[in-house]
PDB file of N, CA and C in Angstrom:
ATOM      1  N   UNK A   1      11.275  21.684  11.070  1.00 84.00           N
ATOM      2  CA  UNK A   1      10.747  21.433   9.408  1.00 84.00           C
ATOM      3  C   UNK A   1       9.474  22.059   9.677  1.00 84.00           C
ATOM      4  N   UNK A   2       9.020  22.580   8.444  1.00 90.00           N
ATOM      5  CA  UNK A   2       8.255  23.584   8.020  1.00 90.00           C
ATOM      6  C   UNK A   2       7.403  23.377   6.994  1.00 90.00           C
ATOM      7  N   UNK A   3       6.143  22.832   6.923  1.00 90.00           N
ATOM      8  CA  UNK A   3       5.526  22.521   5.339  1.00 90.00           C
ATOM      9  C   UNK A   3       5.192  24.092   5.051  1.00 90.00           C
ATOM     10  N   UNK A   4       5.435  23.805   3.473  1.00 95.00           N
ATOM     11  CA  UNK A   4       5.500  25.288   2.943  1.00 95.00           C
ATOM     12  C   UNK A   4       4.020  25.017   2.047  1.00 95.00           C
ATOM     13  N   UNK A   5       3.984  23.477   1.694  1.00 95.00           N
ATOM     14  CA  UNK A   5       2.557  23.688   0.682  1.00 95.00           C
ATOM     15  C   UNK A   5       2.275  22.271   0.867  1.00 95.00           C
ATOM     16  N   UNK A   6       0.730  22.225   0.660  1.00 95.00           N
ATOM     17  CA  UNK A   6       0.239  20.977   0.966  1.00 95.00           C
ATOM     18  C   UNK A   6      -0.278  20.196  -0.378  1.00 95.00           C
ATOM     19  N   UNK A   7      -0.303  19.254  -0.982  1.00 96.00           N
ATOM     20  CA  UNK A   7      -1.080  18.422  -2.357  1.00 96.00           C
ATOM     21  C   UNK A   7      -1.805  17.983  -2.132  1.00 96.00           C
ATOM     22  N   UNK A   8      -3.412  17.872  -1.957  1.00 96.00           N
ATOM     23  CA  UNK A   8      -4.283  17.223  -2.020  1.00 96.00           C
ATOM     24  C   UNK A   8      -4.700  16.758  -3.624  1.00 96.00           C
ATOM     25  N   UNK A   9      -4.630  15.385  -3.484  1.00 96.00           N
ATOM     26  CA  UNK A   9      -4.987  14.647  -4.972  1.00 96.00           C
ATOM     27  C   UNK A   9      -6.196  13.313  -4.942  1.00 96.00           C
ATOM     28  N   UNK A  10      -7.511  13.746  -5.735  1.00 96.00           N
ATOM     29  CA  UNK A  10      -8.289  12.400  -5.528  1.00 96.00           C
ATOM     30  C   UNK A  10      -9.097  12.276  -4.250  1.00 96.00           C
ATOM     31  N   UNK A  11      -9.047  12.994  -3.253  1.00 95.00           N
ATOM     32  CA  UNK A  11      -9.931  12.658  -1.900  1.00 95.00           C
ATOM     33  C   UNK A  11     -11.354  13.641  -2.179  1.00 95.00           C
ATOM     34  N   UNK A  12     -12.402  12.615  -2.246  1.00 95.00           N
ATOM     35  CA  UNK A  12     -13.731  13.635  -2.191  1.00 95.00           C
ATOM     36  C   UNK A  12     -13.577  14.008  -3.567  1.00 95.00           C
ATOM     37  N   UNK A  13     -14.021  15.090  -3.372  1.00 93.00           N
ATOM     38  CA  UNK A  13     -14.586  16.189  -4.792  1.00 93.00           C
ATOM     39  C   UNK A  13     -13.456  16.675  -5.424  1.00 93.00           C
ATOM     40  N   UNK A  14     -11.756  16.620  -4.149  1.00 95.00           N
ATOM     41  CA  UNK A  14     -10.785  17.430  -4.923  1.00 95.00           C
ATOM     42  C   UNK A  14     -10.222  16.875  -5.867  1.00 95.00           C
ATOM     43  N   UNK A  15      -9.827  16.703  -7.550  1.00 96.00           N
ATOM     44  CA  UNK A  15      -9.213  16.060  -8.127  1.00 96.00           C
ATOM     45  C   UNK A  15      -7.622  16.350  -7.901  1.00 96.00           C
ATOM     46  N   UNK A  16      -7.355  17.760  -7.942  1.00 96.00           N
ATOM     47  CA  UNK A  16      -6.070  18.217  -7.698  1.00 96.00           C
ATOM     48  C   UNK A  16      -6.175  19.547  -7.056  1.00 96.00           C
ATOM     49  N   UNK A  17      -5.479  19.566  -5.538  1.00 95.00           N
ATOM     50  CA  UNK A  17      -5.213  21.004  -5.250  1.00 95.00           C
ATOM     51  C   UNK A  17      -3.988  21.411  -4.429  1.00 95.00           C
ATOM     52  N   UNK A  18      -3.394  22.391  -4.831  1.00 96.00           N
ATOM     53  CA  UNK A  18      -1.982  22.654  -4.189  1.00 96.00           C
ATOM     54  C   UNK A  18      -2.267  23.746  -3.247  1.00 96.00           C
ATOM     55  N   UNK A  19      -2.026  23.892  -2.035  1.00 95.00           N
ATOM     56  CA  UNK A  19      -2.166  24.864  -1.077  1.00 95.00           C
ATOM     57  C   UNK A  19      -1.300  25.155  -0.073  1.00 95.00           C
ATOM     58  N   UNK A  20      -0.616  26.081  -0.664  1.00 95.00           N
ATOM     59  CA  UNK A  20       0.750  27.072  -0.326  1.00 95.00           C
ATOM     60  C   UNK A  20       0.400  27.782   1.551  1.00 95.00           C
ATOM     61  N   UNK A  21       1.386  27.203   1.966  1.00 94.00           N
ATOM     62  CA  UNK A  21       1.100  27.271   3.542  1.00 94.00           C
ATOM     63  C   UNK A  21       1.973  28.588   3.959  1.00 94.00           C
ATOM     64  N   UNK A  22       1.389  29.328   4.944  1.00 94.00           N
ATOM     65  CA  UNK A  22       2.185  30.629   5.797  1.00 94.00           C
ATOM     66  C   UNK A  22       2.173  30.514   7.218  1.00 94.00           C
ATOM     67  N   UNK A  23       2.408  31.193   7.962  1.00 93.00           N
ATOM     68  CA  UNK A  23       2.224  30.752   9.351  1.00 93.00           C
ATOM     69  C   UNK A  23       0.724  31.028   9.859  1.00 93.00           C
ATOM     70  N   UNK A  24      -0.253  31.763   8.908  1.00 95.00           N
ATOM     71  CA  UNK A  24      -1.291  31.586   9.162  1.00 95.00           C
ATOM     72  C   UNK A  24      -2.195  31.408   7.775  1.00 95.00           C
ATOM     73  N   UNK A  25      -2.850  30.260   7.535  1.00 94.00           N
ATOM     74  CA  UNK A  25      -3.594  30.265   6.099  1.00 94.00           C
ATOM     75  C   UNK A  25      -4.831  30.352   6.484  1.00 94.00           C
ATOM     76  N   UNK A  26      -5.683  31.008   5.198  1.00 94.00           N
ATOM     77  CA  UNK A  26      -7.147  30.845   5.801  1.00 94.00           C
ATOM     78  C   UNK A  26      -7.800  30.244   4.422  1.00 94.00           C
ATOM     79  N   UNK A  27      -8.761  29.497   4.491  1.00 93.00           N
ATOM     80  CA  UNK A  27      -9.289  28.816   3.291  1.00 93.00           C
ATOM     81  C   UNK A  27     -10.598  29.677   3.301  1.00 93.00           C
ATOM     82  N   UNK A  28     -10.865  30.234   1.744  1.00 95.00           N
ATOM     83  CA  UNK A  28     -11.809  30.893   1.109  1.00 95.00           C
ATOM     84  C   UNK A  28     -12.309  30.934   0.239  1.00 95.00           C
ATOM     85  N   UNK A  29     -13.614  30.750  -0.222  1.00 94.00           N
ATOM     86  CA  UNK A  29     -14.487  30.082  -0.999  1.00 94.00           C
ATOM     87  C   UNK A  29     -15.715  30.156  -0.678  1.00 94.00           C
ATOM     88  N   UNK A  30     -16.624  29.844  -2.098  1.00 96.00           N
ATOM     89  CA  UNK A  30     -17.864  29.912  -1.911  1.00 96.00           C
ATOM     90  C   UNK A  30     -18.164  28.523  -1.247  1.00 96.00           C
ATOM     91  N   UNK A  31     -19.678  28.485  -1.184  1.00 96.00           N
ATOM     92  CA  UNK A  31     -20.084  27.245  -0.536  1.00 96.00           C
ATOM     93  C   UNK A  31     -19.738  25.843  -1.776  1.00 96.00           C
ATOM     94  N   UNK A  32     -20.131  24.910  -1.593  1.00 93.00           N
ATOM     95  CA  UNK A  32     -19.355  23.443  -2.257  1.00 93.00           C
ATOM     96  C   UNK A  32     -17.839  23.660  -3.153  1.00 93.00           C
ATOM     97  N   UNK A  33     -16.972  24.676  -2.590  1.00 93.00           N
ATOM     98  CA  UNK A  33     -16.017  24.607  -3.240  1.00 93.00           C
ATOM     99  C   UNK A  33     -14.705  23.998  -2.341  1.00 93.00           C
ATOM    100  N   UNK A  34     -15.475  22.946  -1.686  1.00 94.00           N
ATOM    101  CA  UNK A  34     -14.176  21.668  -1.167  1.00 94.00           C
ATOM    102  C   UNK A  34     -13.628  22.527  -0.142  1.00 94.00           C
ATOM    103  N   UNK A  35     -13.735  23.479   0.355  1.00 95.00           N
ATOM    104  CA  UNK A  35     -12.891  23.730   1.668  1.00 95.00           C
ATOM    105  C   UNK A  35     -12.964  22.772   2.920  1.00 95.00           C
ATOM    106  N   UNK A  36     -14.084  22.363   3.046  1.00 95.00           N
ATOM    107  CA  UNK A  36     -14.100  21.374   4.059  1.00 95.00           C
ATOM    108  C   UNK A  36     -13.242  19.935   3.754  1.00 95.00           C
ATOM    109  N   UNK A  37     -13.032  19.495   2.502  1.00 96.00           N
ATOM    110  CA  UNK A  37     -12.768  17.916   1.906  1.00 96.00           C
ATOM    111  C   UNK A  37     -11.225  18.582   2.263  1.00 96.00           C
ATOM    112  N   UNK A  38     -10.858  19.546   1.890  1.00 95.00           N
ATOM    113  CA  UNK A  38      -9.089  19.924   2.246  1.00 95.00           C
ATOM    114  C   UNK A  38      -8.501  19.912   3.409  1.00 95.00           C
ATOM    115  N   UNK A  39      -9.613  20.457   4.769  1.00 95.00           N
ATOM    116  CA  UNK A  39      -9.418  20.116   5.748  1.00 95.00           C
ATOM    117  C   UNK A  39      -9.663  18.944   6.555  1.00 95.00           C
ATOM    118  N   UNK A  40     -10.358  18.041   5.763  1.00 96.00           N
ATOM    119  CA  UNK A  40     -10.710  16.623   6.016  1.00 96.00           C
ATOM    120  C   UNK A  40      -9.413  15.693   5.646  1.00 96.00           C
ATOM    121  N   UNK A  41      -8.948  15.962   4.141  1.00 95.00           N
ATOM    122  CA  UNK A  41      -7.682  15.572   3.751  1.00 95.00           C
ATOM    123  C   UNK A  41      -6.424  15.931   4.622  1.00 95.00           C
ATOM    124  N   UNK A  42      -5.985  16.993   5.167  1.00 94.00           N
ATOM    125  CA  UNK A  42      -5.214  17.309   6.007  1.00 94.00           C
ATOM    126  C   UNK A  42      -5.002  16.448   7.232  1.00 94.00           C
ATOM    127  N   UNK A  43      -6.627  16.414   7.917  1.00 95.00           N
ATOM    128  CA  UNK A  43      -6.725  15.721   8.881  1.00 95.00           C
ATOM    129  C   UNK A  43      -6.692  14.324   8.935  1.00 95.00           C
ATOM    130  N   UNK A  44      -6.964  13.375   7.769  1.00 94.00           N
ATOM    131  CA  UNK A  44      -6.938  12.500   7.613  1.00 94.00           C
ATOM    132  C   UNK A  44      -5.383  11.748   7.314  1.00 94.00           C
ATOM    133  N   UNK A  45      -4.471  12.459   6.767  1.00 92.00           N
ATOM    134  CA  UNK A  45      -2.954  12.438   6.297  1.00 92.00           C
ATOM    135  C   UNK A  45      -2.435  12.411   7.507  1.00 92.00           C
ATOM    136  N   UNK A  46      -2.720  13.533   8.519  1.00 92.00           N
ATOM    137  CA  UNK A  46      -2.128  13.655  10.039  1.00 92.00           C
ATOM    138  C   UNK A  46      -2.433  12.546  10.870  1.00 92.00           C
ATOM    139  N   UNK A  47      -3.828  12.398  11.172  1.00 94.00           N
ATOM    140  CA  UNK A  47      -3.882  10.942  11.817  1.00 94.00           C
ATOM    141  C   UNK A  47      -3.406   9.885  11.073  1.00 94.00           C
ATOM    142  N   UNK A  48      -3.202   9.287  10.319  1.00 93.00           N
ATOM    143  CA  UNK A  48      -2.600   8.297   9.524  1.00 93.00           C
ATOM    144  C   UNK A  48      -0.621   8.346  10.102  1.00 93.00           C
ATOM    145  N   UNK A  49      -0.369   9.463   9.619  1.00 90.00           N
ATOM    146  CA  UNK A  49       0.825   9.648  10.230  1.00 90.00           C
ATOM    147  C   UNK A  49       1.173   9.312  11.670  1.00 90.00           C
ATOM    148  N   UNK A  50       0.434   9.981  12.239  1.00 91.00           N
ATOM    149  CA  UNK A  50       0.594   9.680  13.644  1.00 91.00           C
ATOM    150  C   UNK A  50       0.339   8.412  14.002  1.00 91.00           C
ATOM    151  N   UNK A  51      -0.245   7.389  13.373  1.00 89.00           N
ATOM    152  CA  UNK A  51      -0.378   6.154  13.909  1.00 89.00           C
ATOM    153  C   UNK A  51       0.507   5.170  13.419  1.00 89.00           C
ATOM    154  N   UNK A  52       1.186   5.895  12.050  1.00 88.00           N
ATOM    155  CA  UNK A  52       2.452   5.373  11.726  1.00 88.00           C
ATOM    156  C   UNK A  52       3.444   5.620  12.637  1.00 88.00           C
ATOM    157  N   UNK A  53       3.454   6.580  13.052  1.00 87.00           N
ATOM    158  CA  UNK A  53       4.926   6.956  14.080  1.00 87.00           C
ATOM    159  C   UNK A  53       4.526   6.199  15.419  1.00 87.00           C
ATOM    160  N   UNK A  54       3.737   6.332  15.737  1.00 85.00           N
ATOM    161  CA  UNK A  54       3.125   5.725  17.249  1.00 85.00           C
ATOM    162  C   UNK A  54       3.437   4.150  16.878  1.00 85.00           C
ATOM    163  N   UNK A  55       3.381   3.407  15.888  1.00 84.00           N
ATOM    164  CA  UNK A  55       3.551   2.067  15.822  1.00 84.00           C
ATOM    165  C   UNK A  55       4.947   1.784  15.508  1.00 84.00           C
ATOM    166  N   UNK A  56       5.685   2.578  14.940  1.00 84.00           N
ATOM    167  CA  UNK A  56       7.164   2.726  14.906  1.00 84.00           C
ATOM    168  C   UNK A  56       7.550   2.612  16.111  1.00 84.00           C
ATOM    169  N   UNK A  57       7.325   3.531  16.841  1.00 80.00           N
ATOM    170  CA  UNK A  57       7.799   3.773  18.503  1.00 80.00           C
ATOM    171  C   UNK A  57       7.869   2.341  19.337  1.00 80.00           C
ATOM    172  N   UNK A  58       6.400   2.056  19.251  1.00 77.00           N
ATOM    173  CA  UNK A  58       6.357   1.165  19.929  1.00 77.00           C
ATOM    174  C   UNK A  58       7.228  -0.450  19.679  1.00 77.00           C
ATOM    175  N   UNK A  59       7.063  -0.646  18.217  1.00 78.00           N
ATOM    176  CA  UNK A  59       8.315  -1.264  18.000  1.00 78.00           C
ATOM    177  C   UNK A  59       9.730  -1.146  18.169  1.00 78.00           C
ATOM    178  N   UNK A  60      10.170  -0.149  17.869  1.00 78.00           N
ATOM    179  CA  UNK A  60      11.659   0.374  18.671  1.00 78.00           C
ATOM    180  C   UNK A  60      11.950   0.531  19.955  1.00 78.00           C
ATOM    181  N   UNK A  61      10.761   0.556  20.655  1.00 72.00           N
ATOM    182  CA  UNK A  61      11.249   0.855  22.051  1.00 72.00           C
ATOM    183  C   UNK A  61      10.283   0.130  23.230  1.00 72.00           C
ATOM    184  N   UNK A  62       9.620  -1.045  22.232  1.00 67.00           N
ATOM    185  CA  UNK A  62       8.598  -1.904  22.921  1.00 67.00           C
ATOM    186  C   UNK A  62       7.586  -1.614  24.026  1.00 67.00           C
ATOM    187  N   UNK A  63       7.245  -0.344  23.782  1.00 56.00           N
ATOM    188  CA  UNK A  63       6.173   0.445  24.580  1.00 56.00           C
ATOM    189  C   UNK A  63       4.974  -0.225  24.552  1.00 56.00           C
ATOM    190  N   UNK A  64       4.103  -0.341  25.767  1.00 60.00           N
ATOM    191  CA  UNK A  64       2.960  -1.099  25.420  1.00 60.00           C
ATOM    192  C   UNK A  64       1.844  -0.368  24.725  1.00 60.00           C
ATOM    193  N   UNK A  65       0.796  -0.886  24.431  1.00 58.00           N
ATOM    194  CA  UNK A  65       0.248  -0.508  23.477  1.00 58.00           C
ATOM    195  C   UNK A  65      -1.189   0.313  24.640  1.00 58.00           C
TER     196      UNK A  65
END
């Protein structure tokens, strides 16, 4: 599965942002244009998904914490 876009809503200073993705994606903008906030939103979502999948994995396979 390949992500083709990311939509960020109501995160820090971002009201709504749609980020199209390619093999290489570069965020370019002036200072205070929320480039870092967009990356933090992606990181936040990825960590949440990782923790959720890890919890499900433990429940299914009874793996130790």
